[in-house]
Coordinates of C-alpha atoms and ligand atoms in Angstrom, one line a residue:
X1209 CA 22.8 -13.6 20.7
X1210 CA 21.0 -14.4 17.2
X1211 CA 19.5 -11.6 15.2
X1212 CA 16.3 -11.9 13.4
X1213 CA 14.1 -9.7 10.8
X1214 CA 10.8 -8.5 11.0
X1215 CA 9.1 -7.9 7.9
X1216 CA 6.7 -5.2 9.2
X1217 CA 3.7 -3.5 7.4
X1218 CA 3.5 0.1 8.5
X1219 CA 0.0 0.4 7.1
X1220 CA -1.2 3.0 4.8
X1221 CA 0.0 6.2 6.5
X1222 CA -1.9 7.2 9.7
X1223 CA 0.3 6.3 12.5
X1224 CA -2.6 5.1 14.5
X1225 CA -3.2 2.2 12.0
X1226 CA 0.1 0.6 13.1
X1227 CA -0.5 -2.7 15.0
X1228 CA 0.8 -3.0 18.4
X1229 CA 3.2 -6.0 17.0
X1230 CA 4.6 -3.2 14.7
X1231 CA 5.3 -1.0 17.2
X1232 CA 7.0 -3.5 19.4
X1233 CA 9.1 -4.7 16.7
X1234 CA 10.0 -0.9 16.0
X1235 CA 11.0 -0.4 19.6
X1236 CA 13.4 -3.4 19.6
X1237 CA 15.0 -2.7 16.3
X1238 CA 18.7 -2.1 15.8
X1239 CA 18.3 -1.3 12.2
X1240 CA 15.3 -0.2 10.3
X1241 CA 15.1 -0.5 6.5
X1242 CA 12.3 1.6 5.4
X1243 CA 10.4 2.3 2.2
X1244 CA 9.8 5.9 1.2
X1245 CA 6.1 5.8 1.9
X1246 CA 6.6 5.3 5.3
X1247 CA 6.2 8.7 7.1
X1248 CA 8.4 10.2 10.1
X1249 CA 5.6 10.0 12.7
X1250 CA 5.9 6.2 12.4
X1251 CA 9.8 6.0 12.3
X1252 CA 9.4 8.0 15.6
X1253 CA 8.6 4.6 17.4
X1254 CA 12.1 3.5 16.7
X1255 CA 14.9 3.7 19.5
X1256 CA 16.8 7.0 19.0
X1257 CA 19.9 5.3 18.4
X1258 CA 18.5 2.8 15.8
X1259 CA 20.2 3.0 12.6
X1260 CA 17.5 4.1 9.9
X1261 CA 18.4 3.1 6.3
X1262 CA 16.0 4.6 3.7
X1263 CA 15.6 2.0 0.7
X1264 CA 12.9 3.5 -1.0
X1265 CA 12.3 3.2 -4.8
X1266 CA 10.9 6.7 -5.5
X1267 CA 11.4 10.1 -4.5
X1268 CA 13.6 11.3 -7.5
X1269 CA 16.5 9.1 -6.1
X1270 CA 17.9 6.1 -7.9
X1271 CA 16.1 3.1 -6.7
X1272 CA 17.6 0.8 -4.2
X1273 CA 18.4 -2.6 -5.8
X1274 CA 16.3 -5.5 -4.4
X1275 CA 19.4 -7.4 -3.8
X1276 CA 21.1 -4.7 -1.8
X1277 CA 18.0 -4.6 0.5
X1278 CA 18.2 -8.4 0.9
X1279 CA 21.7 -8.7 1.4
X1280 CA 21.6 -5.9 4.0
X1281 CA 18.9 -7.5 5.9
X1282 CA 20.6 -10.9 6.0
X1283 CA 24.2 -9.6 7.0
X1284 CA 22.8 -7.4 9.8
X1285 CA 20.7 -10.1 11.2
X1286 CA 23.6 -12.7 10.8
X1287 CA 25.7 -10.1 12.8
X1288 CA 23.0 -10.5 15.7
X1289 CA 21.1 -7.4 15.1
X1290 CA 17.3 -7.1 15.2
X1291 CA 16.3 -5.7 11.8
X1292 CA 13.0 -4.3 11.0
X1293 CA 12.1 -4.1 7.2
X1294 CA 9.3 -1.6 7.2
X1295 CA 7.1 -1.6 4.2
X1296 CA 4.1 0.5 3.3
X1297 CA 0.8 -1.3 3.9
X1298 CA 0.9 -4.9 4.0
X1299 CA 4.2 -6.4 3.7
X1300 CA 3.0 -9.3 1.4
X1301 CA 0.7 -7.2 -0.8
X1302 CA 2.4 -5.9 -3.8
X1303 CA 5.5 -5.2 -1.9
X1304 CA 8.2 -8.0 -2.9
X1305 CA 7.6 -9.1 0.7
X1306 CA 7.6 -12.6 -0.9
X1307 CA 10.9 -12.3 -2.5
X1308 CA 12.2 -10.9 0.8
X1309 CA 11.1 -13.9 2.8
X1310 CA 12.5 -16.3 0.2
X1311 CA 15.8 -14.4 0.6
X1312 CA 15.8 -14.7 4.5
X1313 CA 14.7 -18.4 4.2
X1314 CA 17.7 -19.2 1.8
X1315 CA 20.3 -17.4 4.2
X1316 CA 18.9 -19.4 7.3
X1317 CA 17.9 -16.0 9.0
X1318 CA 14.8 -16.2 11.5
X1319 CA 12.1 -14.0 10.6
X1320 CA 8.6 -13.1 11.2
X1321 CA 6.1 -11.0 9.2
X1322 CA 3.8 -8.6 10.8
X1323 CA 0.7 -7.8 8.8
X1324 CA -0.1 -4.0 8.1
X1325 CA -3.4 -2.7 6.8
X1326 CA -3.1 -2.6 3.1
X1327 CA -3.7 0.5 1.4
X1328 CA -6.5 -0.8 -0.8
X1329 CA -8.6 -1.6 2.2
X1330 CA -7.7 1.6 4.0
X1331 CA -8.5 3.7 0.9
X1332 CA -12.0 2.3 0.5
X1333 CA -12.8 2.7 4.2
X1334 CA -11.7 6.4 4.1
X1335 CA -14.4 6.8 1.7
X1336 CA -16.9 4.7 3.6
X1337 CA -16.6 2.3 0.7
X1338 CA -17.4 -1.5 1.9
X1339 CA -15.3 -3.8 -0.4
X1340 CA -17.9 -6.6 0.1
X1341 CA -21.7 -6.0 0.4
X1342 CA -24.1 -8.8 0.2
X1343 CA -26.3 -7.0 -1.8
X1344 CA -23.8 -5.8 -4.4
X1345 CA -20.7 -8.4 -4.6
X1346 CA -19.3 -11.4 -2.9
X1347 CA -15.9 -10.6 -3.0
X1348 CA -13.2 -7.9 -4.2
X1349 CA -10.1 -8.2 -6.4
X1350 CA -6.8 -6.7 -5.7
X1351 CA -4.8 -6.2 -8.8
X1352 CA -1.8 -4.1 -9.7
X1353 CA -2.0 -1.7 -12.7
X1354 CA 1.6 -2.0 -13.0
X1355 CA 2.4 -5.6 -14.0
X1356 CA 6.2 -6.8 -14.4
X1357 CA 5.6 -8.0 -17.8
X1358 CA 3.0 -5.8 -19.4
X1359 CA 0.1 -7.4 -20.8
X1360 CA -0.2 -10.2 -18.1
X1361 CA -3.5 -8.9 -16.5
X1362 CA -6.5 -10.0 -18.5
X1363 CA -8.6 -7.0 -17.6
X1364 CA -11.5 -8.4 -19.7
X1365 CA -11.7 -11.4 -17.7
X1366 CA -11.5 -9.2 -14.6
X1367 CA -14.4 -7.0 -16.0
X1368 CA -16.4 -10.1 -16.4
X1369 CA -16.4 -11.2 -12.7
X1370 CA -18.6 -8.4 -11.7
X1371 CA -16.3 -7.8 -8.5
X1372 CA -15.2 -4.5 -7.4
X1373 CA -11.5 -4.1 -8.5
X1374 CA -9.2 -2.3 -6.0
X1375 CA -6.2 -1.3 -8.3
X1376 CA -2.8 -0.4 -6.9
X1377 CA -0.2 1.4 -8.8
X1378 CA -2.8 2.3 -11.5
X1379 CA -3.0 6.0 -11.8
X1380 CA -0.2 6.3 -14.3
X1381 CA -2.0 3.9 -16.6
X1382 CA -5.6 4.8 -16.0
X1383 CA -6.5 5.6 -19.8
X1384 CA -5.2 2.2 -20.6
X1385 CA -7.2 0.4 -17.6
X1386 CA -10.3 2.2 -18.4
X1387 CA -10.0 1.4 -22.2
X1388 CA -9.5 -2.2 -21.5
X1389 CA -12.2 -2.5 -18.9
X1390 CA -14.7 -1.1 -21.2
X1391 CA -13.6 -3.3 -24.2
X1392 CA -13.9 -6.1 -21.7
X1393 CA -17.6 -5.3 -21.3
X1394 CA -17.7 -3.3 -17.9
X1395 CA -20.4 -0.4 -18.3
X1396 CA -19.1 3.0 -18.6
X1397 CA -21.5 4.0 -16.0
X1398 CA -19.8 1.7 -13.3
X1399 CA -19.0 4.0 -10.3
X1400 CA -15.2 4.6 -9.6
X1401 CA -13.3 6.3 -6.7
X1402 CA -9.7 7.2 -6.7
X1403 CA -8.0 8.0 -3.4
X1404 CA -4.5 9.3 -3.0
X1405 CA -2.5 9.5 0.2
X1406 CA -5.3 7.6 1.9
X1407 CA -5.3 8.1 5.8
X1408 CA -2.9 11.0 5.7
X1409 CA -3.4 14.7 6.3
X1410 CA -3.3 15.3 2.5
X1411 CA -5.6 12.7 1.3
X1412 CA -7.4 13.7 -1.6
X1413 CA -10.0 11.7 -3.8
X1414 CA -12.5 11.9 -6.4
X1415 CA -15.8 9.9 -7.0
X1416 CA -16.5 9.3 -10.8
X1417 CA -17.5 6.7 -13.5
X1418 CA -15.4 4.2 -15.6
X1419 CA -16.2 6.3 -18.8
X1420 CA -14.8 9.5 -17.1
X1421 CA -12.1 7.9 -15.0
X1422 CA -8.8 9.0 -16.8
X1423 CA -10.3 12.4 -17.6
X1424 CA -11.4 13.1 -13.7
X1425 CA -8.1 11.8 -12.7
X1426 CA -6.0 14.0 -14.9
X1427 CA -8.4 17.1 -14.2
X1428 CA -8.1 16.8 -10.6
X1429 CA -4.3 16.3 -10.6
X1430 CA -4.5 13.2 -8.3
X1431 CA -1.1 11.2 -8.5
X1432 CA 0.8 8.4 -7.0
X1433 CA 0.3 6.9 -4.5
X1434 CA -3.5 6.2 -5.2
X1435 CA -5.9 3.5 -5.1
X1436 CA -8.7 3.1 -7.7
X1437 CA -11.9 1.3 -6.7
X1438 CA -14.0 0.4 -9.7
X1439 CA -17.4 -1.4 -9.1
X1440 CA -20.9 -0.8 -7.8
X1441 CA -19.8 -0.6 -4.2
X1442 CA -17.9 2.7 -5.2
X1443 CA -21.5 4.3 -5.6
X1444 CA -21.4 4.3 -1.6
X1445 CA -18.3 6.7 -1.6
X1446 CA -18.8 9.6 0.7
X1447 CA -16.8 12.7 1.6
X1448 CA -14.8 12.8 -1.5
X1449 CA -12.6 15.8 -1.4
X1450 CA -11.8 16.8 -5.1
X1451 CA -8.9 18.7 -5.2
X1452 CA -8.8 19.8 -1.5
X1453 CA -7.1 17.9 1.2
X1454 CA -9.6 16.1 3.3
X1455 CA -9.8 17.1 7.0
X1456 CA -8.0 14.9 9.4
X1457 CA -10.0 12.7 11.8
X1458 CA -9.4 13.6 15.3
X1459 CA -6.6 11.7 16.5
X1460 CA -7.0 9.2 19.4
X1461 CA -4.5 9.8 22.1
X1462 CA -2.9 6.6 23.1
X1463 CA -0.1 6.2 25.4
X1464 CA 3.2 5.4 23.5
Ligands
SAH2537 N1 2.3 -3.1 0.2 C1 1.7 -1.8 0.0 C2 1.5 -1.6 -1.5 C3 2.7 -1.3 -2.1 S1 2.6 -0.9 -3.8 C4 0.1 -1.9 0.5 O1 -0.1 -3.3 1.1 O2 -0.5 -1.1 0.7 C5 2.4 0.8 -3.6 C6 1.0 1.3 -4.1 O3 0.3 1.1 -3.1 C7 1.0 2.5 -4.5 O4 1.4 2.8 -5.9 C8 -0.4 2.8 -4.3 O5 -1.3 2.4 -5.3 C9 -0.8 2.2 -3.1 N2 -0.5 2.8 -1.7 C10 0.1 2.8 -0.8 N3 0.0 3.7 0.1 C11 -1.2 4.5 -0.2 C12 -1.7 5.6 0.3 N4 -1.7 6.0 1.5 N5 -3.1 6.0 -0.3 C13 -3.3 5.3 -1.6 N6 -2.6 4.5 -2.2 C14 -1.4 3.9 -1.5

């Protein structure tokens, strides 16, 4: 029997935001290589005898080298195993999913990508922010605050588009991002919202303005993983929780 790899998006955190395809792949997996943003409740969909290999890049542990992850996926699949590579959010949004697809293609391993709900979208929705709105903007920009080669992102050019910016991995550098966007001409009064642990029981969020972004982020103690939404649509943010965890919405009881 030939093995295969499913590159699966685990969504932003709430297990009910998994896709049916993600659950199906997890139920078939012999091996699950999972990122550290993926919670226990999601891993519970794997078979009890599946081998779970944490390959996270955070959490105080030394990061797992990308080549190790790629080699392990390939070798397990070549041994005939069903491998699930479980990644936070969507596998092809800021998650090195593209590199993993290339490695699998180069090794001749059959694979399939299963979309997940990306955290930028989930974080906006968690606050009731529509990322597009025909009266306010005709698109949205998903951008990382943590470039591989710093200085690559032209924040001034992004500021001039007038589109809402959905910034991943940006809280650690929010002073810098705030400064560059304002230098680029984005008004200090532009609404901004920051959501940490979106869709999880400990979700926290703040609503502010660009000119106070860094000050309010630091004051609230909000840290990674967080999404910042900067643009007129952020004015529509509701139910921001400040320092408190947001109440978890009532769970739907779906059969497993
Ligand atoms: N592939 C993922 C992104 C991986 S990069 C996706 O599509 O969502 C990791 C970054 O994603 C974090 O630094 C943070 O900016 C964001 N992130 C992931 N999960 C999050 C969550 N539950 N709440 C807020 N931000 C989250």
